[in-house]
XYZ file of C-alpha atoms in Angstrom:
442
model
C 76.996 68.321 92.721
C 79.007 68.049 89.499
C 82.504 66.586 89.366
C 83.853 70.005 88.339
C 82.262 71.706 91.348
C 83.488 69.013 93.750
C 87.058 69.498 92.566
C 86.747 73.282 92.641
C 85.519 73.227 96.249
C 88.347 70.922 97.311
C 90.985 73.074 95.634
C 89.565 76.223 97.239
C 89.595 74.625 100.696
C 93.212 73.523 100.255
C 94.429 76.854 98.919
C 92.890 79.479 101.165
C 94.343 82.943 100.632
C 95.594 82.211 97.107
C 93.307 84.324 94.877
C 95.532 84.370 91.793
C 95.841 80.594 91.795
C 92.105 80.121 92.273
C 91.359 82.573 89.455
C 93.498 80.471 87.101
C 91.918 77.218 88.296
C 88.371 78.570 87.967
C 88.969 79.674 84.387
C 90.285 76.273 83.346
C 87.669 74.209 85.178
C 84.804 76.324 83.837
C 85.899 76.084 80.221
C 86.783 72.366 80.179
C 83.532 71.344 81.904
C 81.761 70.216 78.706
C 84.345 67.562 77.868
C 85.085 66.492 81.450
C 81.433 65.975 82.364
C 80.728 64.079 79.141
C 83.374 61.366 79.652
C 83.804 59.431 82.910
C 87.433 58.606 82.088
C 88.568 61.920 83.629
C 86.725 61.367 86.897
C 87.664 57.684 87.054
C 91.336 58.637 86.789
C 90.991 61.656 89.127
C 92.556 63.823 86.440
C 91.241 67.114 87.775
C 92.292 66.361 91.354
C 95.777 65.475 90.122
C 96.210 68.297 87.615
C 95.261 70.996 90.160
C 97.737 69.739 92.785
C 101.430 70.467 92.102
C 103.901 67.610 91.992
C 105.883 69.635 94.514
C 106.075 73.136 95.977
C 109.541 74.228 97.006
C 110.106 77.271 99.264
C 113.508 78.249 100.558
C 115.520 80.962 102.275
C 117.780 83.169 100.134
C 120.339 85.042 102.290
C 122.646 87.637 100.716
C 124.747 90.627 101.765
C 124.029 94.161 100.552
C 126.634 96.814 99.739
C 126.533 98.127 103.310
C 127.460 94.740 104.735
C 123.955 93.959 106.000
C 122.685 90.404 105.667
C 119.338 90.349 103.879
C 116.921 87.435 103.558
C 114.379 86.799 100.803
C 112.129 83.847 100.075
C 112.629 81.702 96.987
C 110.070 79.493 95.223
C 109.917 76.774 92.621
C 106.607 75.053 91.912
C 106.959 71.968 89.725
C 103.349 71.467 88.726
C 103.115 68.778 86.065
C 105.642 66.859 83.947
C 103.294 64.490 82.109
C 104.548 65.609 78.681
C 108.111 66.716 79.474
C 110.489 68.266 82.006
C 109.116 71.180 84.019
C 109.535 74.434 82.089
C 108.775 77.993 83.129
C 110.351 81.258 84.157
C 111.762 82.767 87.325
C 110.210 86.047 88.502
C 112.014 88.518 90.778
C 109.526 91.082 92.098
C 108.338 92.185 95.559
C 104.796 90.999 94.741
C 105.918 87.376 94.366
C 104.217 84.923 96.722
C 103.114 81.305 96.600
C 99.730 82.098 95.037
C 101.300 83.994 92.138
C 103.925 81.315 91.493
C 101.252 78.605 91.599
C 98.958 80.449 89.183
C 101.864 80.994 86.808
C 102.992 77.374 86.941
C 99.424 76.062 86.564
C 98.935 78.246 83.471
C 102.280 77.012 82.179
C 101.007 73.405 81.999
C 98.444 74.274 79.337
C 100.519 76.906 77.580
C 103.407 74.471 77.158
C 101.035 71.769 75.988
C 99.704 74.081 73.272
C 103.181 74.607 71.815
C 103.279 70.958 70.763
C 106.732 70.639 72.317
C 107.664 68.120 75.048
C 107.683 70.435 78.073
C 105.751 70.359 81.343
C 104.652 73.199 83.603
C 106.620 74.918 86.345
C 107.455 78.392 87.630
C 109.588 80.017 90.295
C 111.057 83.216 91.640
C 111.524 85.367 94.704
C 110.220 88.493 96.427
C 113.649 90.071 95.830
C 113.419 93.400 93.989
C 116.311 93.968 91.543
C 115.333 97.635 91.041
C 117.762 99.959 92.746
C 120.218 97.160 93.508
C 123.873 97.334 92.498
C 125.424 94.878 90.061
C 127.237 93.181 92.947
C 124.032 92.827 94.997
C 122.149 91.283 92.063
C 125.005 88.881 91.382
C 125.202 87.807 95.031
C 121.447 87.294 95.264
C 121.352 85.227 92.059
C 124.221 83.034 93.241
C 122.563 82.449 96.621
C 119.223 81.713 94.950
C 120.814 79.148 92.631
C 122.738 77.523 95.480
C 119.434 76.111 96.722
C 117.580 75.827 93.413
C 120.349 73.793 91.753
C 119.471 70.624 93.667
C 115.939 70.661 92.232
C 116.589 71.297 88.506
C 118.414 69.778 85.523
C 118.293 69.652 81.729
C 115.919 66.651 81.811
C 114.221 67.526 85.106
C 113.307 71.210 85.277
C 114.556 74.004 83.007
C 113.843 77.529 84.332
C 113.977 80.681 82.220
C 113.522 84.421 82.723
C 110.402 86.376 83.625
C 109.763 89.764 85.241
C 113.018 90.974 86.817
C 115.094 88.211 85.243
C 116.914 89.073 82.019
C 120.073 87.742 80.418
C 122.170 89.271 83.202
C 120.427 87.344 85.977
C 120.314 84.135 83.928
C 124.066 84.443 83.382
C 124.830 84.723 87.089
C 122.551 81.768 87.882
C 124.014 79.629 85.104
C 127.555 80.319 86.298
C 126.646 79.306 89.843
C 124.914 76.133 88.633
C 128.090 75.096 86.786
C 130.222 75.726 89.873
C 127.930 73.648 92.054
C 127.353 70.702 89.713
C 130.447 70.658 87.482
C 128.021 70.078 84.596
C 127.644 72.217 81.478
C 124.095 71.624 80.274
C 121.055 73.502 79.046
C 119.589 73.833 82.521
C 118.431 77.417 81.935
C 117.065 79.148 78.853
C 117.339 82.786 77.938
C 121.118 82.465 78.129
C 123.524 84.797 76.361
C 124.479 83.866 72.805
C 128.147 83.137 73.653
C 127.185 80.315 76.019
C 124.235 78.498 74.472
C 121.483 81.055 74.070
C 119.168 81.159 71.077
C 118.737 83.899 68.541
C 115.199 85.355 68.603
C 114.638 84.339 72.247
C 114.543 87.960 73.422
C 111.977 88.824 70.768
C 109.988 85.596 70.951
C 107.118 86.392 73.333
C 106.382 89.777 71.767
C 106.722 88.522 68.201
C 104.628 85.439 68.978
C 101.884 87.586 70.497
C 101.600 89.665 67.337
C 101.754 86.610 65.064
C 98.804 84.923 66.788
C 96.750 88.140 66.975
C 97.384 88.566 63.250
C 96.105 84.991 62.740
C 92.993 85.886 64.732
C 92.410 89.103 62.774
C 92.714 87.208 59.496
C 89.537 85.303 60.368
C 87.639 88.542 59.794
C 89.730 89.528 56.786
C 91.802 92.056 58.717
C 95.272 92.610 60.177
C 97.559 95.120 61.917
C 97.973 97.335 58.854
C 96.537 100.782 59.483
C 95.478 99.959 63.056
C 96.156 101.968 66.210
C 97.668 99.729 68.908
C 97.749 100.320 72.684
C 100.401 98.357 74.585
C 101.072 98.255 78.331
C 104.472 97.455 79.775
C 107.974 98.271 78.577
C 109.825 95.002 79.043
C 110.839 92.457 76.414
C 107.275 91.413 75.625
C 105.983 94.952 75.164
C 109.022 96.200 73.241
C 109.085 93.392 70.711
C 105.308 93.247 70.371
C 105.515 96.939 69.494
C 108.308 96.252 67.012
C 106.461 93.481 65.183
C 103.114 95.331 65.238
C 104.875 98.312 63.657
C 106.534 96.095 61.047
C 103.085 94.767 60.114
C 101.767 98.276 59.558
C 100.264 99.125 62.941
C 100.879 102.339 64.888
C 101.739 101.743 68.550
C 100.822 104.811 70.600
C 101.259 103.765 74.264
C 103.694 101.977 76.583
C 104.059 101.989 80.366
C 106.066 101.010 83.414
C 105.219 100.799 87.110
C 105.401 104.593 87.549
C 103.258 105.790 84.636
C 102.572 105.639 80.908
C 103.342 107.496 77.696
C 101.225 108.438 74.705
C 102.773 109.339 71.364
C 100.212 110.178 68.677
C 102.886 109.794 65.987
C 103.754 106.245 67.030
C 106.246 105.083 69.666
C 109.919 105.540 68.742
C 111.267 102.130 69.677
C 114.922 103.102 69.421
C 114.366 105.579 72.227
C 112.437 103.030 74.298
C 115.151 100.392 73.820
C 117.853 102.846 74.872
C 115.927 103.839 78.001
C 114.819 100.349 79.037
C 117.366 97.882 77.663
C 120.566 99.912 77.900
C 120.108 102.550 80.591
C 117.487 100.633 82.607
C 115.681 103.919 83.172
C 112.065 104.989 83.647
C 109.656 105.460 80.768
C 109.050 109.075 81.787
C 112.403 109.885 80.145
C 110.779 109.278 76.749
C 109.032 112.657 76.900
C 112.386 114.398 77.407
C 113.620 112.992 74.109
C 110.549 112.917 71.843
C 108.661 116.113 71.042
C 104.908 115.962 71.473
C 104.875 112.804 73.608
C 102.761 112.840 76.777
C 103.477 111.258 80.175
C 100.651 110.323 82.546
C 100.503 108.965 86.081
C 96.700 108.889 86.324
C 94.477 106.157 84.855
C 96.300 103.814 82.431
C 96.932 103.113 78.754
C 93.469 101.589 78.266
C 91.892 105.051 78.286
C 93.463 105.558 74.853
C 91.298 105.030 71.780
C 92.714 102.069 69.857
C 91.811 99.243 67.492
C 94.024 96.600 69.111
C 94.954 96.271 72.803
C 97.957 94.219 73.923
C 98.330 94.034 77.729
C 101.981 93.100 78.314
C 102.675 94.194 81.907
C 101.366 91.983 84.719
C 98.416 89.961 86.020
C 94.967 91.526 86.394
C 96.071 94.899 85.028
C 93.088 95.194 82.677
C 89.859 95.475 84.683
C 86.168 95.459 83.820
C 86.161 99.270 83.799
C 89.101 99.247 81.370
C 87.346 96.703 79.157
C 84.216 98.840 79.020
C 86.303 101.867 78.024
C 88.090 99.936 75.283
C 84.794 98.555 73.951
C 83.241 102.014 73.966
C 86.240 103.337 72.040
C 85.869 100.674 69.352
C 88.556 98.078 70.113
C 88.270 95.089 67.765
C 90.928 92.717 69.179
C 92.756 92.034 72.440
C 95.801 89.783 72.809
C 97.277 88.971 76.218
C 101.063 89.353 76.220
C 101.456 89.081 79.993
C 100.296 86.172 82.141
C 96.577 86.521 82.975
C 96.586 90.327 82.531
C 92.786 90.596 82.179
C 90.383 89.989 85.031
C 87.638 87.397 84.557
C 85.053 90.180 84.386
C 87.031 91.984 81.667
C 87.276 88.819 79.565
C 83.542 88.229 79.899
C 82.866 91.800 78.772
C 85.069 91.449 75.684
C 83.412 88.198 74.697
C 79.910 89.574 75.261
C 80.778 92.511 72.985
C 82.163 90.129 70.323
C 85.661 91.585 70.604
C 88.259 89.113 69.338
C 90.139 87.925 72.434
C 93.257 85.734 72.552
C 94.136 84.514 76.087
C 97.640 84.411 77.515
C 97.906 80.621 77.401
C 97.961 80.890 73.628
C 99.072 84.456 73.007
C 102.256 84.580 75.073
C 103.409 81.015 74.402
C 106.048 82.233 71.936
C 108.615 82.783 74.669
C 108.457 79.298 76.123
C 108.271 77.831 72.614
C 111.599 79.402 71.674
C 112.966 78.414 75.082
C 112.169 74.824 74.136
C 113.909 75.417 70.802
C 116.915 76.659 72.792
C 116.836 73.390 74.736
C 116.868 71.494 71.433
C 119.840 73.484 70.170
C 121.716 72.885 73.444
C 121.058 69.132 73.267
C 122.337 68.990 69.692
C 125.243 71.398 70.327
C 123.915 73.555 67.481
C 123.038 77.206 66.947
C 120.270 78.085 64.500
C 119.941 81.330 62.542
C 117.507 84.057 63.609
C 115.361 83.432 60.538
C 115.179 79.691 61.193
C 114.044 80.226 64.787
C 111.593 82.939 63.731
C 110.101 80.684 61.046
C 109.619 77.932 63.623
C 108.011 80.470 65.968
C 105.561 81.585 63.262
C 104.645 77.952 62.597
C 104.159 77.193 66.300
C 101.940 80.251 66.861
C 99.858 79.379 63.794
C 99.514 75.835 65.094
C 98.461 77.090 68.537
C 95.831 79.301 66.916
C 94.523 76.416 64.822
C 94.306 74.149 67.895
C 92.458 76.767 69.942
C 90.090 77.592 67.064
C 89.379 73.921 66.326
C 88.703 73.042 69.971
C 86.464 76.096 70.372
C 84.443 75.121 67.313
C 84.148 71.478 68.413
C 83.523 71.840 72.153
C 82.421 75.437 72.838
C 81.492 78.222 70.424
C 83.467 79.454 67.414
C 85.964 82.217 68.233
C 85.869 81.413 71.984
C 89.642 81.122 72.091
C 89.695 81.085 75.903
C 87.775 77.805 75.999
C 89.565 76.528 72.912
C 93.044 77.084 74.330
C 92.162 75.545 77.698
C 90.511 72.501 76.144
C 93.256 71.851 73.595
C 95.969 72.218 76.226
C 94.114 70.054 78.737
C 93.349 67.160 76.396
C 97.001 66.471 75.571
C 98.114 66.544 79.203
C 95.156 64.467 80.388
C 95.800 61.805 77.761
C 99.435 61.569 78.835
C 98.472 61.315 82.516
C 95.970 58.533 81.806
C 98.511 56.626 79.705
C 101.160 56.841 82.447
C 98.908 55.664 85.286
C 98.623 57.086 88.781
């Protein structure tokens, strides 16, 4: 039995009932096999055994009181997976689907994604099964303060620096940051995604969406193409989707779909982002309202956005949203490129189908690294007590995404097959972390 298979079997036995985590592990182990099996240094140092086991998994109770005076209890998580190249870094997700498997898959992915940025940050992730939808401002504030009361003892500017994710925007980060200061009496860059008046970075809100489009543009350039004149299908309606749509439009593409958990919209004339931003960022409403304000737009609750004919597909909602059936539909309709804006939004079978059909495919580890990259830039600004201009941060983001693309492309060409950016991203991210782990000893 190969070293890879031995490790895979051990991880599966230790993590029964964690399908999302095992999906992430399987993808990495499969793609890095050629380099791991060719050099005994990885087995001799038990790198795979160590890199697939978190440094620590923290679960805790989060009690809070609702507006009716009832005491409610949620479960909080923080998985600090690997800090070989820097302090743990990764978002906090507030969503009823959150469980240990999802947090572990996210934090495992974060190791390699953060490595690809070239910045000194390790992998971690956290969150809770608390659902902020339908909650009052007071309830959200009380939950965030209770959540941070426990989390604060496990994080710090040089230890673990959380950020936002699904359900966690600047509002939630603000409440958590305020509670951290009260508990520790320390003003430090312990969270990223903060508001601009208290240490946030310009371009952080836009970073993941912009970065996604930048790296897909880099990928398209390899075939002498780009976003100009292309029809783009996007899922989701959060920060990633909104700002991916904005940048794709700026580069000449026409975005025709967006979605939320209730349904999706199609606008043959191109999505009006001002309307979307008003609905989602200001009023915190449902995407269905778009059809009340834009003539000719359609709202659907059946199927999903991937039924729409498009040239470029950008899944920006959640994990495993794009299935094999969706991939087959997109391929049939002539899609030429797919870029993952969410974390692991395509199933393994869907990815295999895209690659078999020679569709350009950029995996989440590379494609949605723009957010954490600018989070790391926010950490740098906090450490230096500086605030950089939007253009300066955006220029750095463009450079980082280009560098990530070059690393993934180079590793794919050297160790796998050209244009296999899934293998390339995993290999490039793994090599840096593995080298640091070997250098630091057991």
